[in-house]
mmCIF file of C-alpha atoms in Angstrom:
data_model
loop_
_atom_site.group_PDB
_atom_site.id
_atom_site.type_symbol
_atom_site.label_atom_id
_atom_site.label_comp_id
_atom_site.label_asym_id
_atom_site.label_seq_id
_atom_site.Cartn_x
_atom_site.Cartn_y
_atom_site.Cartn_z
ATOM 1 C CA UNK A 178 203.248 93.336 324.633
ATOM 2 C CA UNK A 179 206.399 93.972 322.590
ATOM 3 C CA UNK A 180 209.388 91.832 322.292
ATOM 4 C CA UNK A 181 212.398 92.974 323.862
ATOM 5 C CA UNK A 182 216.407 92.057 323.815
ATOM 6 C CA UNK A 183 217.115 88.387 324.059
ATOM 7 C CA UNK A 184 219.839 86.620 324.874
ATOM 8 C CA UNK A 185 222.935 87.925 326.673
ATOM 9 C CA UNK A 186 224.568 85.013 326.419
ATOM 10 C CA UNK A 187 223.939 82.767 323.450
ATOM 11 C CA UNK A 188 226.342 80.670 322.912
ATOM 12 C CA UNK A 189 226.124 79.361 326.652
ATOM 13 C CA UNK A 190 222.245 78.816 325.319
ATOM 14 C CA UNK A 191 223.083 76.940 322.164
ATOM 15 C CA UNK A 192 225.352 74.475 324.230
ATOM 16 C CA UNK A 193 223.140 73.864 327.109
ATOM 17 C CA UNK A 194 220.283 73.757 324.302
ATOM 18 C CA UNK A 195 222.462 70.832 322.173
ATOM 19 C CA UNK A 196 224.351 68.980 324.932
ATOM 20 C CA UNK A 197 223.532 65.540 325.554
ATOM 21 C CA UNK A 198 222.078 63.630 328.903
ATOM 22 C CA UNK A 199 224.994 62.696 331.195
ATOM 23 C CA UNK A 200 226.120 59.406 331.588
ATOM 24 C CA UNK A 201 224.325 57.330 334.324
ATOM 25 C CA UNK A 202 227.680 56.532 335.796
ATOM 26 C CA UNK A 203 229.126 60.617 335.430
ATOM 27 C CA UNK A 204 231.090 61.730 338.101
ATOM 28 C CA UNK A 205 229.739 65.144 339.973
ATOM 29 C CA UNK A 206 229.919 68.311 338.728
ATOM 30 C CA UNK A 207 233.070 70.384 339.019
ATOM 31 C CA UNK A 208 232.853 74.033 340.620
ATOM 32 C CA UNK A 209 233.228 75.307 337.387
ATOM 33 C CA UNK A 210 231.118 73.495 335.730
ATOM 34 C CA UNK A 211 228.249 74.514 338.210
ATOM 35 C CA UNK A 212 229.386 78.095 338.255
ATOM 36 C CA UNK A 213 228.939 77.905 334.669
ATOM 37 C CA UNK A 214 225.605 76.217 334.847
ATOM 38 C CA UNK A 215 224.309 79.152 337.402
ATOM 39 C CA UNK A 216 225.577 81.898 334.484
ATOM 40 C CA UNK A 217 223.399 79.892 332.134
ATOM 41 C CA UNK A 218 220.168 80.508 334.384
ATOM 42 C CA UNK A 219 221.193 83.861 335.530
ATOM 43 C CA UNK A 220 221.087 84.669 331.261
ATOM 44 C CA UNK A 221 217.259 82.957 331.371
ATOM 45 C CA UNK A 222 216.844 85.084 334.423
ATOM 46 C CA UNK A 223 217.778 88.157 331.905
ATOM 47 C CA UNK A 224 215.550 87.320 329.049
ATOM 48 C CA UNK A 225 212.167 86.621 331.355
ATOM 49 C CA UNK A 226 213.409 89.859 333.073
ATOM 50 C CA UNK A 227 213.024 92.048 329.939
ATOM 51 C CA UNK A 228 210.450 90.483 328.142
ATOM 52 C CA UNK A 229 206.249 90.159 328.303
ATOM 53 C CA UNK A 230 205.666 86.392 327.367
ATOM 54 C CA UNK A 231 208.718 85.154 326.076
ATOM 55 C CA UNK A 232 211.934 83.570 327.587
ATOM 56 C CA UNK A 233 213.080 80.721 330.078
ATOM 57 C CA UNK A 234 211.466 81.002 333.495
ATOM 58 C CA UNK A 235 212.984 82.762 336.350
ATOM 59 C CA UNK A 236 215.657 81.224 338.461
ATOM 60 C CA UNK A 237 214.225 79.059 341.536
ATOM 61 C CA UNK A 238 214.395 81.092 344.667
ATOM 62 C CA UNK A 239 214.828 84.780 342.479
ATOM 63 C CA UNK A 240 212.299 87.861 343.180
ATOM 64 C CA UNK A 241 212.750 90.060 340.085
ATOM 65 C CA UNK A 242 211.537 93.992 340.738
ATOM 66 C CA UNK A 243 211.108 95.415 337.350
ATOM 67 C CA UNK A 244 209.953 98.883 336.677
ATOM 68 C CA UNK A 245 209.238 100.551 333.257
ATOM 69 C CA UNK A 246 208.022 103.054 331.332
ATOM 70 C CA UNK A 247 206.624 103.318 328.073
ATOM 71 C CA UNK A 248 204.844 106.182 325.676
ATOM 72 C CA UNK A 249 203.093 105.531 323.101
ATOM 73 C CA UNK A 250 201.724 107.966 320.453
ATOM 74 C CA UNK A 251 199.101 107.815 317.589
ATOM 75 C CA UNK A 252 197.721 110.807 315.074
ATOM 76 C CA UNK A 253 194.977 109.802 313.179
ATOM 77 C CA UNK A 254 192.930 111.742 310.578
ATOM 78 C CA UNK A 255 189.358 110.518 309.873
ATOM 79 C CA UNK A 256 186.893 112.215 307.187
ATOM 80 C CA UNK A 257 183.063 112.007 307.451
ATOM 81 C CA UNK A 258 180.544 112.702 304.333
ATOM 82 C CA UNK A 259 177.019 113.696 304.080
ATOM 83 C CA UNK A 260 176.023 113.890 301.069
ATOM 84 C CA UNK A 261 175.327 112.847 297.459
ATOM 85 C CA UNK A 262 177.080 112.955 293.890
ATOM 86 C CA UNK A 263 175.214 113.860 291.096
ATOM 87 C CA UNK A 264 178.483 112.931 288.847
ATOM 88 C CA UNK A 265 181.738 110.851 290.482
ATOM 89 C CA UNK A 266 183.312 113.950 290.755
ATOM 90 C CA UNK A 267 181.050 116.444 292.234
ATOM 91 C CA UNK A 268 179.953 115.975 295.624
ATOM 92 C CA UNK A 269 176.517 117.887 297.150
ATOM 93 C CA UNK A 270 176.603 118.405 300.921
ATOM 94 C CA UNK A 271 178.872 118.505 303.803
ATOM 95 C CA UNK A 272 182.443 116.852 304.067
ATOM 96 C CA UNK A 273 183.803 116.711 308.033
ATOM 97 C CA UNK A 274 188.000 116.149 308.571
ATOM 98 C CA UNK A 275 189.113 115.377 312.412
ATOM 99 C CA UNK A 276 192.613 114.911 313.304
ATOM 100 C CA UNK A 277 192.644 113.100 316.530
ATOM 101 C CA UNK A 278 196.121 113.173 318.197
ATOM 102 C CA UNK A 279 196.672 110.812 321.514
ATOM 103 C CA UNK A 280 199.422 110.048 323.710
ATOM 104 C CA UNK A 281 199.764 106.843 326.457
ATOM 105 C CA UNK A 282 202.416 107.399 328.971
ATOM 106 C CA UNK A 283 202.337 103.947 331.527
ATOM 107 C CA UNK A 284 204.623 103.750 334.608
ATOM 108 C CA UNK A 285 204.287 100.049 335.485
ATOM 109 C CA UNK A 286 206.102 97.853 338.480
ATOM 110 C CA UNK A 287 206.237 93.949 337.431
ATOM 111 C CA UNK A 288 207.379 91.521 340.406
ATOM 112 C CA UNK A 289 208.682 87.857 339.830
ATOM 113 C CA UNK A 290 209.178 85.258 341.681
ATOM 114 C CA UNK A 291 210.711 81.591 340.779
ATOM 115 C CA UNK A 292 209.062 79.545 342.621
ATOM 116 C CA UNK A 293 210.859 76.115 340.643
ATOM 117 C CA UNK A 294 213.347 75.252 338.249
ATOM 118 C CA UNK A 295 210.210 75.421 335.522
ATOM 119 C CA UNK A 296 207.571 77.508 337.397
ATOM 120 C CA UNK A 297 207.329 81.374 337.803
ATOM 121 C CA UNK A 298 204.457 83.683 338.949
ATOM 122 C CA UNK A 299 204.235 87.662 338.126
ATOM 123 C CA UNK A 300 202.078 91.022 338.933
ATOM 124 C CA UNK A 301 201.976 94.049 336.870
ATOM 125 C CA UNK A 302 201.031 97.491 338.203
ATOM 126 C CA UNK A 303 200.644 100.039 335.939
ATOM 127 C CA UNK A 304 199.512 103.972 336.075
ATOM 128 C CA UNK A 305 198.614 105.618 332.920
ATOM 129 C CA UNK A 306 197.979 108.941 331.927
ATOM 130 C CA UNK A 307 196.301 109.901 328.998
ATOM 131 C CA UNK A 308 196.092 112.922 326.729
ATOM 132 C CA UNK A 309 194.001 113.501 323.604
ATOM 133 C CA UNK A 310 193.141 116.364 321.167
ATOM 134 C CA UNK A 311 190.731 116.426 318.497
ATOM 135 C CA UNK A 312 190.824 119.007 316.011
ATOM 136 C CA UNK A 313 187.859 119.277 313.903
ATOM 137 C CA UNK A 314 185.182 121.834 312.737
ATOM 138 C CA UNK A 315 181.129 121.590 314.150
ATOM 139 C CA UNK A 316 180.282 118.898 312.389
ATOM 140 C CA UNK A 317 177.474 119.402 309.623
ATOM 141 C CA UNK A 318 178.129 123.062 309.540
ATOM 142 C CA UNK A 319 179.400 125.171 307.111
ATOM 143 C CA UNK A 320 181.660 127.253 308.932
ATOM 144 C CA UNK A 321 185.600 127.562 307.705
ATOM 145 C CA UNK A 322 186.878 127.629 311.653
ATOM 146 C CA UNK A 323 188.141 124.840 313.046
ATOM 147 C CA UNK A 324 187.636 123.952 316.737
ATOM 148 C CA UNK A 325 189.948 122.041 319.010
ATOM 149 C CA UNK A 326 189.014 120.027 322.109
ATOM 150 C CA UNK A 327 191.070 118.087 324.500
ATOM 151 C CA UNK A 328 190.331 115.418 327.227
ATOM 152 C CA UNK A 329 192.651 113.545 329.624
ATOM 153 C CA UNK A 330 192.036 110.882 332.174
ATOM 154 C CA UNK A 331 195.027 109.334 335.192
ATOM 155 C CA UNK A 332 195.014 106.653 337.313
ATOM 156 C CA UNK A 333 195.028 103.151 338.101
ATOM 157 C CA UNK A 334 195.211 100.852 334.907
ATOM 158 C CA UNK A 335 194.329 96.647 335.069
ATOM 159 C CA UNK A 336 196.294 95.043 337.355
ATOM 160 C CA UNK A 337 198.021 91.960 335.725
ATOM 161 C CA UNK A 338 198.269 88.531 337.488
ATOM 162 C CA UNK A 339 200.635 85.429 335.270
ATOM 163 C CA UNK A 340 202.165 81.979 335.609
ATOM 164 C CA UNK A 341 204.564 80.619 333.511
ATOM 165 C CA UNK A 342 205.660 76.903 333.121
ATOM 166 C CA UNK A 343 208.699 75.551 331.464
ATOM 167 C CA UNK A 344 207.548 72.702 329.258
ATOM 168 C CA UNK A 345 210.572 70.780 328.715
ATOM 169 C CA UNK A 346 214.714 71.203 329.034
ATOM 170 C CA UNK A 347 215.493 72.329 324.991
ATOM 171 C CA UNK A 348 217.449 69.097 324.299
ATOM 172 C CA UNK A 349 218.028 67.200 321.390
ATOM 173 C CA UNK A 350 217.239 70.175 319.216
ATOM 174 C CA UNK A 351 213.806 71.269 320.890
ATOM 175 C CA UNK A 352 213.240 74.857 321.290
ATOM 176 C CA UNK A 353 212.246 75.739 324.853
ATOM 177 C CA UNK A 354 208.598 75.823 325.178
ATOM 178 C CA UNK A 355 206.556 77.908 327.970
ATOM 179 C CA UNK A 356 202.936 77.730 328.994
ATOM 180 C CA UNK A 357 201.689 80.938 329.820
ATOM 181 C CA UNK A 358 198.327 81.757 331.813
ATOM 182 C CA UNK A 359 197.240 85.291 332.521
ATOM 183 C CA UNK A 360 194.343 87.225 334.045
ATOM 184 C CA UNK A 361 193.588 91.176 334.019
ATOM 185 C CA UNK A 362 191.517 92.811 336.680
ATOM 186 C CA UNK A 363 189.414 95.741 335.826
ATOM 187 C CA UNK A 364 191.092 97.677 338.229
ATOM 188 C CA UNK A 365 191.135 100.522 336.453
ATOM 189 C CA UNK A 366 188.502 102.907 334.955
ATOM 190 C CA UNK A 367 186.770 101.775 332.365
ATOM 191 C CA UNK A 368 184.391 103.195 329.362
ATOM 192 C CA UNK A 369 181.202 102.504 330.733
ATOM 193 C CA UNK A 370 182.977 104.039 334.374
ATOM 194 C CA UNK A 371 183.918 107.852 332.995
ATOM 195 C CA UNK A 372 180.700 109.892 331.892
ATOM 196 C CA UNK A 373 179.469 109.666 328.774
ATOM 197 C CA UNK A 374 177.089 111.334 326.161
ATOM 198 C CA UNK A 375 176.019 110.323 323.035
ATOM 199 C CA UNK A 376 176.649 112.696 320.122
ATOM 200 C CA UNK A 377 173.440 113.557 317.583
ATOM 201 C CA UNK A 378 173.003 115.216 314.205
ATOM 202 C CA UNK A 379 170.710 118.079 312.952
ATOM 203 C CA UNK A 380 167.920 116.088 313.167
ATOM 204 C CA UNK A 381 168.216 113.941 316.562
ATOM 205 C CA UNK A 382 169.916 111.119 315.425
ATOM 206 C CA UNK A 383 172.866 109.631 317.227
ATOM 207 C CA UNK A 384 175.938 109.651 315.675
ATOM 208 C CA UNK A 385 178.459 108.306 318.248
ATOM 209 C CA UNK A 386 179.216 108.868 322.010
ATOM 210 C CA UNK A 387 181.776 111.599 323.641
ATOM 211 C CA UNK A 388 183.855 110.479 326.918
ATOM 212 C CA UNK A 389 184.225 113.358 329.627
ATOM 213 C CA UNK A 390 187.726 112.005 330.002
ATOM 214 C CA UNK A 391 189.958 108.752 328.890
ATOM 215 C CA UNK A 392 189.221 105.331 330.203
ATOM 216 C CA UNK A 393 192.406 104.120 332.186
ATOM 217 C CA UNK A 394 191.388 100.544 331.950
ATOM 218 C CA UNK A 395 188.790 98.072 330.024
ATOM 219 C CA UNK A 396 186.114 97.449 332.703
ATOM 220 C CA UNK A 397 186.399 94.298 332.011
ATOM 221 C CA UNK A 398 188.048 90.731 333.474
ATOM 222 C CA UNK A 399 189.754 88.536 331.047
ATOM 223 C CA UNK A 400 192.210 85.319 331.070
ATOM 224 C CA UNK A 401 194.886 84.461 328.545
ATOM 225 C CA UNK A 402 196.728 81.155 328.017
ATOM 226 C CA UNK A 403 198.989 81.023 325.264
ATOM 227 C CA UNK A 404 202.412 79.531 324.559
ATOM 228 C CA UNK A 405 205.995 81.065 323.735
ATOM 229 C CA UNK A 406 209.006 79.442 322.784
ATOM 230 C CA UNK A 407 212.530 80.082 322.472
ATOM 231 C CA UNK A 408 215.118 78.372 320.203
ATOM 232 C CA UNK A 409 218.739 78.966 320.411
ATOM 233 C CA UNK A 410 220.467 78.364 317.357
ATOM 234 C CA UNK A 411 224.210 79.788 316.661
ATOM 235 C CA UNK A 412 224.343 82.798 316.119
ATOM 236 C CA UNK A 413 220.705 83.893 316.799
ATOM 237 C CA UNK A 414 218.030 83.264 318.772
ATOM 238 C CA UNK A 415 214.521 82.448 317.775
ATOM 239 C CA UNK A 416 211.500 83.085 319.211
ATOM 240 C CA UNK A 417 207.601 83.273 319.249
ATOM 241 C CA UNK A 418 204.365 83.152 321.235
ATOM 242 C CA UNK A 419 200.447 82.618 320.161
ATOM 243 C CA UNK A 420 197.791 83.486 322.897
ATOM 244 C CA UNK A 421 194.098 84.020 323.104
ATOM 245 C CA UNK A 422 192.646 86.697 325.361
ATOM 246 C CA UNK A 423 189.254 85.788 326.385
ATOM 247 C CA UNK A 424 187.263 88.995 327.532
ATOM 248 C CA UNK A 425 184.438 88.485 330.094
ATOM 249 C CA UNK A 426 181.181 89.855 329.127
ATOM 250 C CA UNK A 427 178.933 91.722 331.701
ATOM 251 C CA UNK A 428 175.606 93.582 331.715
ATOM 252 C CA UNK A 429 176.154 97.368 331.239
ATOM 253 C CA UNK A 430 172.994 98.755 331.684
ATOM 254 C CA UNK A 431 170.018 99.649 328.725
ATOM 255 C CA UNK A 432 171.263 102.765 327.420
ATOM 256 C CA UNK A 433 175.215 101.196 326.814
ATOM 257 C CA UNK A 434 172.889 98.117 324.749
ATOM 258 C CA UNK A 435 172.908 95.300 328.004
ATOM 259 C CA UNK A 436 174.791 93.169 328.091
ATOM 260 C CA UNK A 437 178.784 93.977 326.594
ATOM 261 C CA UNK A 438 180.802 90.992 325.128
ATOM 262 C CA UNK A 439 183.865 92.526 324.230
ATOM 263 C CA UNK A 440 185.494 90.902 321.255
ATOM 264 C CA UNK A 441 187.728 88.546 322.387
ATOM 265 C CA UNK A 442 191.521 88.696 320.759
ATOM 266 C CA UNK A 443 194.445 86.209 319.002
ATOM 267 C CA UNK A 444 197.696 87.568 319.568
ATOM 268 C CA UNK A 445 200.586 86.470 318.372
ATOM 269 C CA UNK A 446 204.749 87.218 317.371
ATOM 270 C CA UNK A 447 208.063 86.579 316.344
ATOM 271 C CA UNK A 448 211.164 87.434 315.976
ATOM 272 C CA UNK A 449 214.888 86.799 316.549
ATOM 273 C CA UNK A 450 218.115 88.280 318.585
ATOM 274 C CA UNK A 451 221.611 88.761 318.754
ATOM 275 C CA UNK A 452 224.096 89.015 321.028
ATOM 276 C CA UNK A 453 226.679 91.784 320.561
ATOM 277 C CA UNK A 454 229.130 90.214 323.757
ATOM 278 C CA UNK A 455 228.373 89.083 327.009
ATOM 279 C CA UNK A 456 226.733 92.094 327.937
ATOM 280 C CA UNK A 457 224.531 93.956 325.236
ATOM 281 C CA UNK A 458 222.298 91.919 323.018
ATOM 282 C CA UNK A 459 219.934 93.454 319.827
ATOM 283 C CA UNK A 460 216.293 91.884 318.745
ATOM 284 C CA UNK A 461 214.337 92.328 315.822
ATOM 285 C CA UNK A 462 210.185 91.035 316.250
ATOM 286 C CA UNK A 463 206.756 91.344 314.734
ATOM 287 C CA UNK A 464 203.912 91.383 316.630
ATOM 288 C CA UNK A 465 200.106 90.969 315.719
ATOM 289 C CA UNK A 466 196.565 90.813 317.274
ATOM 290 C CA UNK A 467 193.476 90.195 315.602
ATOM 291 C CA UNK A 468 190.918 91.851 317.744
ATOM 292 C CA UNK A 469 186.843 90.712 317.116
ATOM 293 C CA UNK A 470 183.872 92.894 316.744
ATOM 294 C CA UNK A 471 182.075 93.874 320.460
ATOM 295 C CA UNK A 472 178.385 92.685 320.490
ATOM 296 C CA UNK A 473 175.608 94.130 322.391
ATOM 297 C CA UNK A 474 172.317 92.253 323.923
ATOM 298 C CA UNK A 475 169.862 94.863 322.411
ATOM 299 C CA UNK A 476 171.943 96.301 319.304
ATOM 300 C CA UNK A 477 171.224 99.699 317.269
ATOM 301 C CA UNK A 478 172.114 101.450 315.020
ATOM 302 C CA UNK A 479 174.935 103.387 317.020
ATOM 303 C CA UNK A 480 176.889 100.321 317.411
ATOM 304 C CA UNK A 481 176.261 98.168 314.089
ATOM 305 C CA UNK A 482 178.247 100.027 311.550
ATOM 306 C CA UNK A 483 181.498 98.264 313.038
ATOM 307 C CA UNK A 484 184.055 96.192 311.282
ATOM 308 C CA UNK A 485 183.889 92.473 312.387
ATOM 309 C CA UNK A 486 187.418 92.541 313.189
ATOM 310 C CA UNK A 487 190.385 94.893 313.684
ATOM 311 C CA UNK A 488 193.877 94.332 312.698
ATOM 312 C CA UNK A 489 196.756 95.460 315.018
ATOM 313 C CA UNK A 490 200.679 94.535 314.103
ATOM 314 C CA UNK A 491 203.717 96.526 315.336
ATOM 315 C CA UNK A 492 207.825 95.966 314.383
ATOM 316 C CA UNK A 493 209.533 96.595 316.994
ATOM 317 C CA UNK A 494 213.801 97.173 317.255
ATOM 318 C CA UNK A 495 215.317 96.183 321.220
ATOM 319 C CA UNK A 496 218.671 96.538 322.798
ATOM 320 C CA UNK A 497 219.356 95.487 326.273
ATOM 321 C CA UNK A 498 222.781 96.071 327.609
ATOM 322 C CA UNK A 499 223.627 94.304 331.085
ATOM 323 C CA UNK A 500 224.887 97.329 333.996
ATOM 324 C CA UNK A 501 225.322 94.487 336.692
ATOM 325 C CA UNK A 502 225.355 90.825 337.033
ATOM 326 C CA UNK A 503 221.960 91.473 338.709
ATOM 327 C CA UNK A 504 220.852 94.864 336.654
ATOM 328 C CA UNK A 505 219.728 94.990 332.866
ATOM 329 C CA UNK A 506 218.894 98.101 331.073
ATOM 330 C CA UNK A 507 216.510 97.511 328.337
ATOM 331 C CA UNK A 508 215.324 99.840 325.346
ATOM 332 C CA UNK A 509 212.413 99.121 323.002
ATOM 333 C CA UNK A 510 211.481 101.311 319.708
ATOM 334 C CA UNK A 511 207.674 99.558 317.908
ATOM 335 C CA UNK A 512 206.635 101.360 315.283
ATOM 336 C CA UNK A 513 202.731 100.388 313.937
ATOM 337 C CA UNK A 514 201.968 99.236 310.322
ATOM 338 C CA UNK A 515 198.783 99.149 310.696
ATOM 339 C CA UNK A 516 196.335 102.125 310.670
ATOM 340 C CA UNK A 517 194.648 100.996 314.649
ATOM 341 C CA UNK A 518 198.186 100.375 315.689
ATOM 342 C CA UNK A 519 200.130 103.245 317.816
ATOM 343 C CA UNK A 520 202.216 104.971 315.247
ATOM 344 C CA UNK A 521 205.084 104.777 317.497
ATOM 345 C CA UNK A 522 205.830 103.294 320.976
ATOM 346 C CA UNK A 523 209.154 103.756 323.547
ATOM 347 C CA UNK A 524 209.898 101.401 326.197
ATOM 348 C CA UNK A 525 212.247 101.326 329.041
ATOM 349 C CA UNK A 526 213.256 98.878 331.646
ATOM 350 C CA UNK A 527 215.178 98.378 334.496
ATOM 351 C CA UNK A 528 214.505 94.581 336.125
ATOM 352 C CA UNK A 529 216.658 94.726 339.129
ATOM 353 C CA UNK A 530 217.476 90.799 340.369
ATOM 354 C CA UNK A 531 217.206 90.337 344.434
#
């Protein structure tokens, strides 16, 4: 996911992150030193809040309802040849251009719950809807009008289970570290779920398969540890994350090729934020996923002419601005420099601190 607003109060970070062990023989805290020491965890409340995989753990004792929504768009134009040159620049036969325009809205609930100082758990509920149009003309004919289609599919997308765990306290000069361990459930529906048919040529062959409607979800379970940190350091924050989702494979049936492995995926990002005052805070991050190449038990020739691996990576812009000492409103803006990324994506949310 993309990297939101950190920090709403950084220099309260920077000195918790660079203050030194008490004394064995210190006298008690002071009200306002504890007072103080509760903002500082309400702020790590704040950046776990607002973002996927990064950020200190949730306050012990804190249930965190977060709702969101998000759209993302993406417009692609894809050109198909059949054919032959008899010189490099004249071309015999039939040239096919698509424009394939698709837009994601998700309306998501996330709940939290600190369970310790250093241990939080999380589920994630989204709904998406899906709408896509595909402009094109009938493909190896010669006709000069072009045709437009449209599907759409709604409902239930993979519910999200996670557990996070605070490695260590950030002191002398270590950046927080966080182990993260997530699992998706193919709750909703997938590609091998919807109706299908496979698309042929002139002359019978197949060419590439048609969904009656969009997918909500990838039919398929898969787990992902990884490991973020976060490193205060005056006047910015740093931070990162590196996981590896491992996709389960599962037998689809003869005519989808047997058994599906989906390729499994290497994520990671960085970034850094800002904070404007004690209540609105700016973040700048880069995020990447390197996604392998799906295999099939008994392969053909409709699924070999795949790349071995796609390349997704997104920049993404956040501000956050804090309404309450237990609301934050949170904006995101990731646009996609890479051709399989979404050319643009908006995301809100609202966690809400009980």
């Amino acid at each position: 996911m993309k990297p939101l607003t950190l920090i709403a109060l950084t220099a309260a970070l920077v000195t918790t992150a660079n203050a030194a062990p008490p004394e064995p023989d210190a006298t008690p805290r002071s009200t306002a030193e504890a007072a103080q020491q509760k903002a500082v965890q309400d702020s790590a409340t704040d950046i776990a809040s607002i973002t996927a995989d990064r950020g200190i753990v949730t306050r012990p004792g804190r249930f965190t309802i977060e709702p969101s929504f998000s759209h993302a768009h993406s417009n692609a134009t894809r050109v198909a040849v059949e054919g032959y040159t008899i010189i490099p620049a004249l071309l015999i036969g039939l040239i096919n251009i698509s424009e394939i325009q698709r837009d994601i809205f998700v309306s998501a609930v996330s709940l939290k719950y600190g369970f310790t100082s250093r241990f939080e758990g999380s589920v994630r509920i989204p709904y998406l809807s899906i709408r896509e149009d595909l402009r094109e003309r009938e493909i190896f004919q010669g006709t000069p009008v072009d045709t437009l289609r449209e599907s759409s599919g709604d409902g239930l997308g993979d519910v999200e289970l996670a557990v996070r765990y605070q490695l260590n306290d950030g002191l002398d000069g270590w950046p927080y570290l966080i182990g993260v361990f997530r699992a998706k459930a193919p709750t909703g529906d997938g590609p091998y779920d919807v109706k299908q048919r496979v698309l042929t040529d002139n002359s019978g062959n197949p060419i590439g398969i048609e969904l009656a409607e969009r997918p909500t979800g990838s039919g398929f379970w898969s787990v992902e540890p990884g490991l973020s940190f976060i490193y205060p350091t005056d006047p910015a924050v740093l931070f990162g994350n590196l996981s590896y989702v491992w996709t389960i494979k599962e037998e689809q049936g003869f005519e989808n090729g047997g058994t599906v492995d989906p390729g499994d995926v290497v994520r990671f990002g960085f970034g850094m934020g800002f904070a404007f005052n004690e209540r609105t805070s700016f973040s700048l991050g880069y995020d990447h996923s390197v996604i392998r190449k799906t295999t099939f038990e008994h392969n053909n020739d409709l699924f070999a002419a795949n790349f071995d691996r796609i390349q997704v990576g997104s920049l993404s812009f956040g501000l956050s601005h804090r309404l309450s000492p237990a609301t934050t409103l949170s904006l995101t803006v990731a646009v996609g420099v890479t051709d399989n990324a979404p050319n643009s994506e908006i995301t809100l949310k609202l966690p809400i601190n009980l």
